[in-house]
Coordinates of C-alpha atoms and ligand atoms in Angstrom, one line a residue:
M263 CA -7.7 -31.9 33.1
T264 CA -5.7 -34.3 30.1
D265 CA -2.8 -32.5 28.7
A266 CA -1.7 -35.4 25.8
T267 CA -2.8 -39.2 24.9
L268 CA 0.2 -41.2 24.1
D269 CA 0.1 -44.8 22.2
T270 CA 2.6 -47.2 22.7
E271 CA 3.0 -51.2 22.4
V272 CA 4.4 -51.5 26.2
L273 CA 4.5 -49.3 28.8
I274 CA 7.2 -49.9 31.9
V275 CA 6.6 -48.2 35.2
G276 CA 9.9 -48.0 36.5
A277 CA 13.4 -47.2 35.1
G278 CA 15.3 -48.8 37.1
P279 CA 18.2 -51.5 35.7
V280 CA 15.4 -53.9 35.1
G281 CA 13.4 -51.8 33.6
M282 CA 15.9 -50.1 31.2
T283 CA 16.9 -53.4 30.1
L284 CA 13.6 -54.6 29.0
A285 CA 13.3 -51.2 26.9
L286 CA 16.4 -51.8 25.3
S287 CA 15.9 -55.4 25.0
L288 CA 12.5 -54.5 22.9
A289 CA 14.6 -51.7 21.2
A290 CA 17.2 -54.5 19.7
G291 CA 14.0 -56.2 18.4
G292 CA 12.2 -53.4 16.6
R293 CA 9.4 -52.8 19.2
K294 CA 8.5 -49.6 21.0
A295 CA 8.0 -49.0 24.4
L296 CA 7.6 -46.4 26.9
L297 CA 9.4 -46.0 30.3
L298 CA 8.2 -43.8 32.9
D299 CA 9.8 -43.2 36.3
R300 CA 8.7 -41.3 39.3
R301 CA 12.6 -40.1 40.1
T302 CA 14.1 -37.3 37.9
R303 CA 16.5 -38.7 35.2
G304 CA 19.8 -39.4 36.8
A305 CA 18.4 -40.0 40.5
W306 CA 20.6 -43.1 40.5
R307 CA 23.6 -40.9 40.9
D308 CA 23.0 -41.0 44.7
D309 CA 22.4 -44.7 44.7
P310 CA 25.2 -46.4 47.3
R311 CA 24.6 -49.9 46.3
A312 CA 27.4 -51.5 44.5
L313 CA 26.1 -55.0 42.7
A314 CA 28.0 -58.5 42.1
L315 CA 27.0 -59.0 38.2
A316 CA 27.4 -62.5 37.0
H317 CA 29.4 -63.4 33.9
G318 CA 25.8 -64.3 32.3
T319 CA 24.4 -60.7 33.0
R320 CA 27.6 -59.4 31.6
Q321 CA 27.1 -61.2 28.0
L322 CA 23.4 -59.9 28.2
L323 CA 24.5 -56.0 28.8
E324 CA 27.2 -57.0 26.2
T325 CA 24.8 -57.9 23.7
L326 CA 22.6 -54.5 24.5
G327 CA 26.0 -52.1 24.1
A328 CA 25.5 -51.7 27.9
W329 CA 28.6 -53.1 29.3
N330 CA 30.4 -50.3 31.5
A331 CA 33.5 -52.5 31.2
A332 CA 35.6 -49.3 32.6
A333 CA 33.6 -49.5 35.9
G334 CA 33.6 -53.1 36.8
T335 CA 35.9 -54.8 38.9
A336 CA 36.6 -58.9 38.0
I337 CA 36.4 -61.1 41.0
H338 CA 38.8 -63.8 40.6
D339 CA 38.1 -65.9 43.3
I340 CA 35.7 -65.9 46.5
H341 CA 36.6 -67.2 50.1
V342 CA 33.6 -68.1 52.2
S343 CA 33.2 -69.4 55.7
Q344 CA 32.0 -69.1 58.7
R345 CA 32.7 -66.9 61.8
G346 CA 33.2 -69.1 65.1
G347 CA 33.5 -72.3 63.6
F348 CA 35.3 -74.7 61.1
G349 CA 34.7 -75.3 57.5
R350 CA 35.6 -73.0 54.6
T351 CA 35.9 -73.1 50.9
Q352 CA 37.6 -71.2 48.1
I353 CA 35.8 -71.0 44.4
T354 CA 38.5 -69.5 41.4
R355 CA 38.2 -68.5 37.9
E356 CA 40.6 -71.1 37.0
E357 CA 38.6 -74.0 38.2
M358 CA 35.6 -72.5 36.4
A359 CA 37.5 -71.9 33.7
V360 CA 36.3 -68.6 32.9
E361 CA 37.7 -65.0 32.6
A362 CA 36.1 -63.9 35.8
L363 CA 33.8 -65.5 38.5
G364 CA 31.8 -61.9 38.5
Y365 CA 32.2 -58.3 38.3
V366 CA 31.6 -55.8 40.5
M367 CA 30.1 -52.8 39.4
R368 CA 28.1 -49.4 41.3
Y369 CA 24.5 -49.5 40.4
R370 CA 25.0 -45.9 39.3
D371 CA 27.6 -46.7 36.8
L372 CA 25.3 -49.7 35.4
A373 CA 22.4 -47.4 35.4
A374 CA 24.3 -44.4 33.3
A375 CA 25.3 -47.3 31.0
L376 CA 21.7 -48.3 30.5
D377 CA 20.5 -45.2 30.4
A378 CA 22.8 -43.9 27.6
R379 CA 22.0 -46.8 25.4
L380 CA 18.2 -45.9 25.6
P381 CA 16.4 -44.4 22.3
A382 CA 15.6 -40.8 22.3
A383 CA 11.7 -40.2 23.8
T384 CA 11.8 -43.4 25.7
L385 CA 11.8 -42.3 29.1
L386 CA 9.1 -39.7 31.0
D387 CA 10.6 -39.1 33.8
G388 CA 9.4 -37.1 37.2
A389 CA 6.1 -39.0 36.0
E390 CA 3.7 -40.9 38.8
L391 CA 1.3 -43.7 37.8
T392 CA -2.0 -42.5 39.2
A393 CA -4.6 -44.7 37.4
L394 CA -4.8 -47.8 35.4
Q395 CA -8.0 -49.0 33.5
V396 CA -7.3 -52.9 32.2
G397 CA -9.3 -53.3 29.0
N398 CA -9.8 -56.2 26.4
D399 CA -7.5 -55.4 24.1
R400 CA -5.1 -52.4 26.0
T401 CA -4.6 -50.7 29.0
V402 CA -5.4 -46.7 29.6
A403 CA -2.5 -45.3 32.2
T404 CA -3.3 -42.3 33.4
I405 CA 0.3 -40.5 34.4
R406 CA 0.8 -37.2 36.5
R407 CA 3.8 -35.0 35.4
D408 CA 4.9 -31.7 35.5
G409 CA 1.6 -30.7 37.0
G410 CA -0.2 -32.0 34.2
E411 CA -1.9 -35.1 33.1
T412 CA -1.1 -37.6 30.6
T413 CA -3.1 -40.7 29.2
V414 CA -1.2 -43.4 27.8
R415 CA -2.9 -46.7 25.8
A416 CA -0.6 -49.8 25.6
G417 CA -1.0 -53.3 24.7
L418 CA 1.0 -54.3 28.0
V419 CA 2.2 -52.6 31.2
V420 CA 5.2 -53.7 32.9
H421 CA 5.6 -53.3 36.5
A422 CA 9.5 -52.2 37.4
E423 CA 8.8 -50.3 40.2
G424 CA 11.4 -52.2 42.0
T425 CA 11.1 -53.7 45.9
P426 CA 6.9 -53.5 46.4
A427 CA 5.1 -52.2 49.2
D428 CA 3.2 -54.7 51.5
D429 CA 0.1 -55.4 49.6
A430 CA -2.1 -58.8 49.5
G431 CA -0.4 -59.8 46.2
V432 CA 3.0 -60.1 48.0
A433 CA 4.0 -62.5 50.5
V434 CA 6.9 -60.9 52.8
S435 CA 8.8 -62.6 54.9
D436 CA 10.9 -60.1 57.4
Y437 CA 14.5 -61.1 57.7
R438 CA 14.9 -59.0 60.5
Q439 CA 18.4 -58.1 59.3
H440 CA 19.4 -54.8 57.9
A441 CA 22.5 -54.6 55.5
V442 CA 25.0 -51.4 56.1
L443 CA 26.9 -50.5 53.3
A444 CA 30.2 -48.9 53.2
E445 CA 33.4 -48.9 50.8
V446 CA 36.6 -49.5 53.0
R447 CA 40.0 -49.4 51.9
P448 CA 42.0 -52.5 52.4
Q449 CA 45.4 -53.4 53.3
P450 CA 47.2 -55.4 51.8
A451 CA 45.1 -54.7 48.1
H452 CA 42.4 -57.2 47.5
G453 CA 44.0 -58.9 44.5
Q454 CA 40.5 -59.4 43.2
R455 CA 39.2 -61.7 45.9
A456 CA 35.8 -61.3 47.3
W457 CA 35.1 -62.5 51.0
E458 CA 31.7 -64.2 52.1
R459 CA 31.6 -64.3 56.0
F460 CA 29.1 -66.1 57.3
T461 CA 28.2 -65.0 61.2
A462 CA 25.3 -65.2 63.6
D463 CA 24.6 -61.7 62.7
G464 CA 24.1 -62.3 59.1
P465 CA 26.5 -62.5 56.3
L466 CA 29.5 -60.1 55.8
A467 CA 30.4 -59.9 52.2
L468 CA 33.5 -57.9 50.8
L469 CA 33.4 -57.5 47.0
P470 CA 36.5 -55.9 45.2
L471 CA 35.3 -52.7 43.7
G472 CA 38.2 -50.3 42.5
D473 CA 40.7 -50.4 44.9
D474 CA 38.4 -50.6 47.5
Y475 CA 35.9 -53.4 49.0
S476 CA 32.2 -52.7 48.5
V477 CA 31.2 -54.1 52.2
V478 CA 27.5 -55.5 52.8
F479 CA 27.5 -56.0 56.5
T480 CA 24.5 -57.4 57.7
V481 CA 23.2 -57.4 61.2
P482 CA 20.2 -57.3 63.3
P483 CA 18.3 -53.3 63.2
A484 CA 19.4 -52.5 66.6
K485 CA 22.9 -53.2 65.7
A486 CA 22.6 -51.2 62.2
D487 CA 21.5 -48.0 64.5
A488 CA 24.8 -48.4 66.1
L489 CA 27.0 -49.2 63.2
L490 CA 25.6 -45.9 61.8
A491 CA 26.0 -43.8 64.6
M492 CA 29.5 -44.8 65.1
D493 CA 32.4 -42.9 64.0
D494 CA 34.7 -44.0 61.5
T495 CA 37.2 -45.5 63.6
A496 CA 34.7 -47.2 65.8
F497 CA 33.2 -48.5 62.3
L498 CA 36.5 -49.7 61.3
A499 CA 37.1 -51.6 64.5
A500 CA 33.7 -53.2 64.4
L501 CA 34.3 -54.5 60.7
Q502 CA 37.4 -56.0 61.7
R503 CA 35.9 -57.6 64.8
Q504 CA 33.1 -59.1 62.6
F505 CA 35.8 -60.2 59.5
G506 CA 38.7 -61.4 61.5
S507 CA 42.5 -60.7 61.0
R508 CA 43.2 -61.9 57.6
V509 CA 42.6 -58.4 56.0
S510 CA 42.7 -54.9 57.7
F511 CA 40.9 -51.9 56.8
T512 CA 42.0 -48.6 56.9
A513 CA 39.6 -45.7 56.1
T514 CA 35.9 -46.0 55.2
S515 CA 33.3 -44.0 53.0
P516 CA 29.8 -42.7 55.1
R517 CA 27.7 -45.4 55.2
A518 CA 23.8 -46.4 54.0
R519 CA 21.5 -49.1 55.0
Y520 CA 18.7 -51.1 53.6
P521 CA 16.4 -53.2 56.0
L522 CA 16.1 -56.8 54.3
A523 CA 13.0 -58.7 53.6
L524 CA 11.7 -61.5 51.0
R525 CA 9.2 -60.3 49.1
L526 CA 7.6 -62.5 46.7
R527 CA 4.9 -61.3 44.1
R528 CA 2.1 -64.5 44.1
Q529 CA 1.3 -63.9 40.5
L530 CA 3.7 -62.7 37.9
V531 CA 0.9 -61.9 35.5
A532 CA -2.5 -60.6 35.1
A533 CA -4.7 -59.2 32.4
R534 CA -2.3 -56.9 30.2
Q535 CA 0.2 -56.7 33.1
V536 CA 3.5 -58.2 34.1
W537 CA 5.9 -58.1 37.0
I538 CA 9.5 -58.0 36.5
G539 CA 12.7 -57.7 38.6
N540 CA 12.4 -56.4 42.2
A541 CA 8.9 -55.6 41.8
A542 CA 8.3 -59.5 41.0
Q543 CA 10.8 -60.9 44.0
T544 CA 13.4 -59.0 46.1
L545 CA 15.5 -61.3 47.6
H546 CA 18.5 -60.9 50.5
P547 CA 21.4 -59.9 48.8
V548 CA 23.7 -62.7 49.7
S549 CA 24.9 -64.3 47.0
G550 CA 24.2 -61.4 44.9
Q551 CA 21.4 -62.7 42.8
G552 CA 18.7 -60.0 42.8
F553 CA 19.7 -58.1 39.9
N554 CA 21.2 -61.2 38.1
L555 CA 17.8 -62.5 38.2
G556 CA 15.9 -59.4 37.3
I557 CA 17.7 -59.0 34.2
R558 CA 17.1 -62.4 33.1
D559 CA 13.4 -61.6 33.6
A560 CA 13.8 -58.5 31.4
W561 CA 15.4 -60.5 28.5
E562 CA 13.0 -63.3 28.6
L563 CA 10.0 -61.1 28.6
A564 CA 11.5 -59.2 25.7
Q565 CA 12.0 -62.4 24.0
A566 CA 8.4 -63.6 24.8
V567 CA 7.1 -60.2 23.3
L568 CA 9.2 -60.2 20.2
A569 CA 8.0 -63.3 19.3
A570 CA 4.2 -62.6 20.1
G571 CA 3.0 -60.9 17.0
D572 CA 1.2 -57.9 17.1
D573 CA -0.3 -58.1 20.7
A574 CA 2.5 -57.5 23.1
G575 CA -0.2 -58.2 26.1
D576 CA -2.0 -61.3 24.7
T577 CA -3.1 -64.2 27.6
V578 CA -0.9 -67.0 25.8
T579 CA 2.3 -65.0 25.6
L580 CA 2.2 -63.7 29.3
A581 CA 0.8 -67.0 30.6
G582 CA 4.3 -68.9 28.5
Y583 CA 6.7 -65.9 30.2
A584 CA 5.3 -67.0 33.6
R585 CA 5.8 -70.5 32.9
G586 CA 9.2 -69.8 31.5
R587 CA 10.6 -67.9 34.8
R588 CA 9.5 -70.5 36.9
L589 CA 12.7 -72.6 37.5
D590 CA 15.1 -69.7 37.4
R591 CA 13.0 -67.4 40.0
R592 CA 12.5 -70.6 42.5
G593 CA 15.8 -71.7 42.3
S594 CA 17.3 -68.3 43.1
V595 CA 14.6 -67.6 45.4
A596 CA 15.2 -71.1 47.3
F597 CA 19.6 -70.7 47.3
T598 CA 19.3 -67.3 48.4
D599 CA 16.4 -68.0 51.3
G600 CA 18.1 -71.2 52.0
I601 CA 21.9 -69.9 52.6
V602 CA 20.4 -66.9 54.8
R603 CA 18.3 -69.4 57.2
A604 CA 20.9 -71.7 57.2
F605 CA 23.6 -69.5 58.2
S606 CA 22.1 -66.8 60.5
T607 CA 21.8 -68.3 63.7
D608 CA 24.3 -69.6 66.3
F609 CA 22.5 -72.5 67.4
A610 CA 25.7 -75.0 68.2
P611 CA 24.4 -78.0 66.3
L612 CA 23.6 -76.3 63.1
R613 CA 27.0 -74.3 63.4
V614 CA 28.2 -78.0 62.9
A615 CA 26.6 -78.9 60.1
R616 CA 27.2 -75.6 57.9
G617 CA 31.0 -76.3 58.9
L618 CA 30.5 -79.9 57.6
G619 CA 28.6 -78.4 54.6
L620 CA 31.6 -76.1 53.5
L621 CA 33.8 -78.9 54.3
A622 CA 31.8 -81.4 51.9
L623 CA 32.0 -78.2 49.5
D624 CA 35.6 -77.9 49.6
L625 CA 36.3 -81.6 49.3
C626 CA 33.7 -81.8 46.6
P627 CA 34.5 -80.1 43.4
P628 CA 31.4 -81.1 41.7
A629 CA 29.4 -79.5 44.4
R630 CA 31.5 -76.2 44.6
R631 CA 31.0 -76.1 40.5
F632 CA 27.4 -76.4 41.0
V633 CA 27.1 -73.3 43.4
A634 CA 29.7 -71.5 41.5
G635 CA 27.8 -72.4 38.2
R636 CA 24.6 -70.4 40.0
M637 CA 26.4 -67.6 40.9
I638 CA 28.2 -67.1 37.7
W639 CA 25.3 -68.1 34.8
G640 CA 22.1 -68.4 37.5
A641 CA 19.8 -71.3 36.4
R642 CA 21.2 -71.7 33.2
A643 CA 23.3 -74.6 31.9
W644 CA 26.9 -73.7 32.2
P645 CA 29.3 -75.0 29.9
Ligands
FAD727 C1 22.2 -53.9 49.5 C2 21.8 -54.4 48.5 C3 23.1 -55.2 48.0 C4 22.4 -55.7 46.4 N1 23.4 -56.5 46.0 C5 23.3 -57.3 44.6 C6 24.2 -57.7 44.2 O1 25.5 -58.0 44.4 N2 23.6 -58.5 42.6 C7 22.7 -58.2 42.6 O2 22.5 -59.2 41.4 N3 21.9 -57.8 42.9 C8 22.0 -57.1 44.2 N4 21.1 -56.4 44.5 C9 19.6 -56.2 44.3 C10 19.5 -55.1 43.2 O3 19.9 -53.9 43.4 C11 18.2 -55.3 42.7 O4 17.5 -56.4 42.2 C12 18.0 -53.9 41.4 O5 18.5 -53.0 41.6 C13 16.5 -54.4 41.0 O6 16.3 -53.6 40.1 P1 14.8 -53.0 39.6 O7 15.2 -52.0 38.2 O8 13.8 -53.8 39.7 O9 14.5 -51.8 40.7 P2 15.1 -50.5 41.1 O10 16.4 -50.9 41.2 O11 14.7 -50.7 42.6 O12 14.6 -49.7 40.7 C14 13.0 -49.2 40.2 C15 12.9 -48.0 39.9 O13 11.5 -47.7 39.6 C16 10.9 -46.1 40.2 N5 10.0 -46.0 40.3 C17 9.4 -47.1 42.0 N6 8.0 -46.5 42.0 C18 7.4 -46.4 40.7 C19 6.6 -45.8 40.6 N7 5.2 -46.2 41.4 N8 6.0 -45.1 39.1 C20 7.2 -44.7 38.6 N9 8.4 -45.0 38.8 C21 8.8 -46.4 39.9 C22 12.1 -46.0 41.0 O14 12.3 -44.6 41.0 C23 13.1 -46.5 40.4 O15 14.1 -45.7 39.3 C24 21.6 -55.8 46.1 C25 20.2 -54.8 46.6 C26 20.7 -54.8 48.0 C27 19.7 -53.5 48.5

């Protein structure tokens, strides 16, 4: 039995940071959107991730009034090296002439700032999409909530549900790596420096977060089992072995893990539907591209819809959006996937080639600035 019928121009399925950014960007342009999430509002409080946010992401969040300045830790320099091989490079904010190369923020603080800006009655939480009928001029979504059913009629349905399950529309490439996450106390203090250390197990990232480092310790699944089973002392010792002796680690938070795969939706748009953020592409966390790409999806889609006139989901608008996202998406996927594949092997000739690559980056400022620019701005040209 249907309890209620709602009408909206845009229905956004998934109130993660990307879905919320889209809702805010549309609201800023005076367009109506309805967000729904299967979880209860604020469930993101338990999310263990910390995200490296690019300078360009900060600018977009500031435009939306959702930049949580107090929760962000600035990165002043990034040290890149490989374990058991030569070659290293360092990227600094002075070289890039920016206040910070990026910022590290907990997912929950990012989500809280976006959530606080949502206009009233924008979010239906604890709501599951159970059916979607696509018609010529609108879609009809059936939503189950509080034991009842709601029908939502919308011109456009945006899928922002995060990492998709395996289905024919998604190309999956399993990295056979899991990310083990923890927050650890460094000795000496981090001095706003981030570390990206490539190892045969996978990349190890240390991101400054408050007084601590947020650690993304990437390893094969069996090693992740072992890391999660260790007590704190054994975990800190394992981290120390993997990282080396430049920094010591004195205390750790509980650990969490994420299996890692590249998941690419083959088509970004279909009749009256579009996929953005992790629902469109889920990347390896190395070099922190995922949300930074997703927020650009949300922003660009909002600009396309705002320019579209009355019909938010017309074919020409959606095709234009998909075309416009091609370069940024392909570039971010190739950059991330290329790094993971080149660095996650102990094959000796490749180790030498990687060392030469790092050396070349170190000796060639334009190449280093290109890599840094991608991290700071994404595919957009940087000043
Ligand atoms: C270990 C790790 C480290 C990372 N580090 C970085 C980093 O440093 N920098 C960076 O930019 N990115 C990073 N990322 C990627 C980043 O976390 C994601 O790109 C980002 O969270 C994607 O946001 P989203 O809103 O698309 O999806 P999500 O954050 O997954 O949100 C999706 C929302 O949709 C809801 N939902 C799901 N299914 C349904 C449904 N059927 N109906 C209704 N609602 C639904 C969920 O409840 C959730 O609220 C990292 C990822 C991992 C795993």
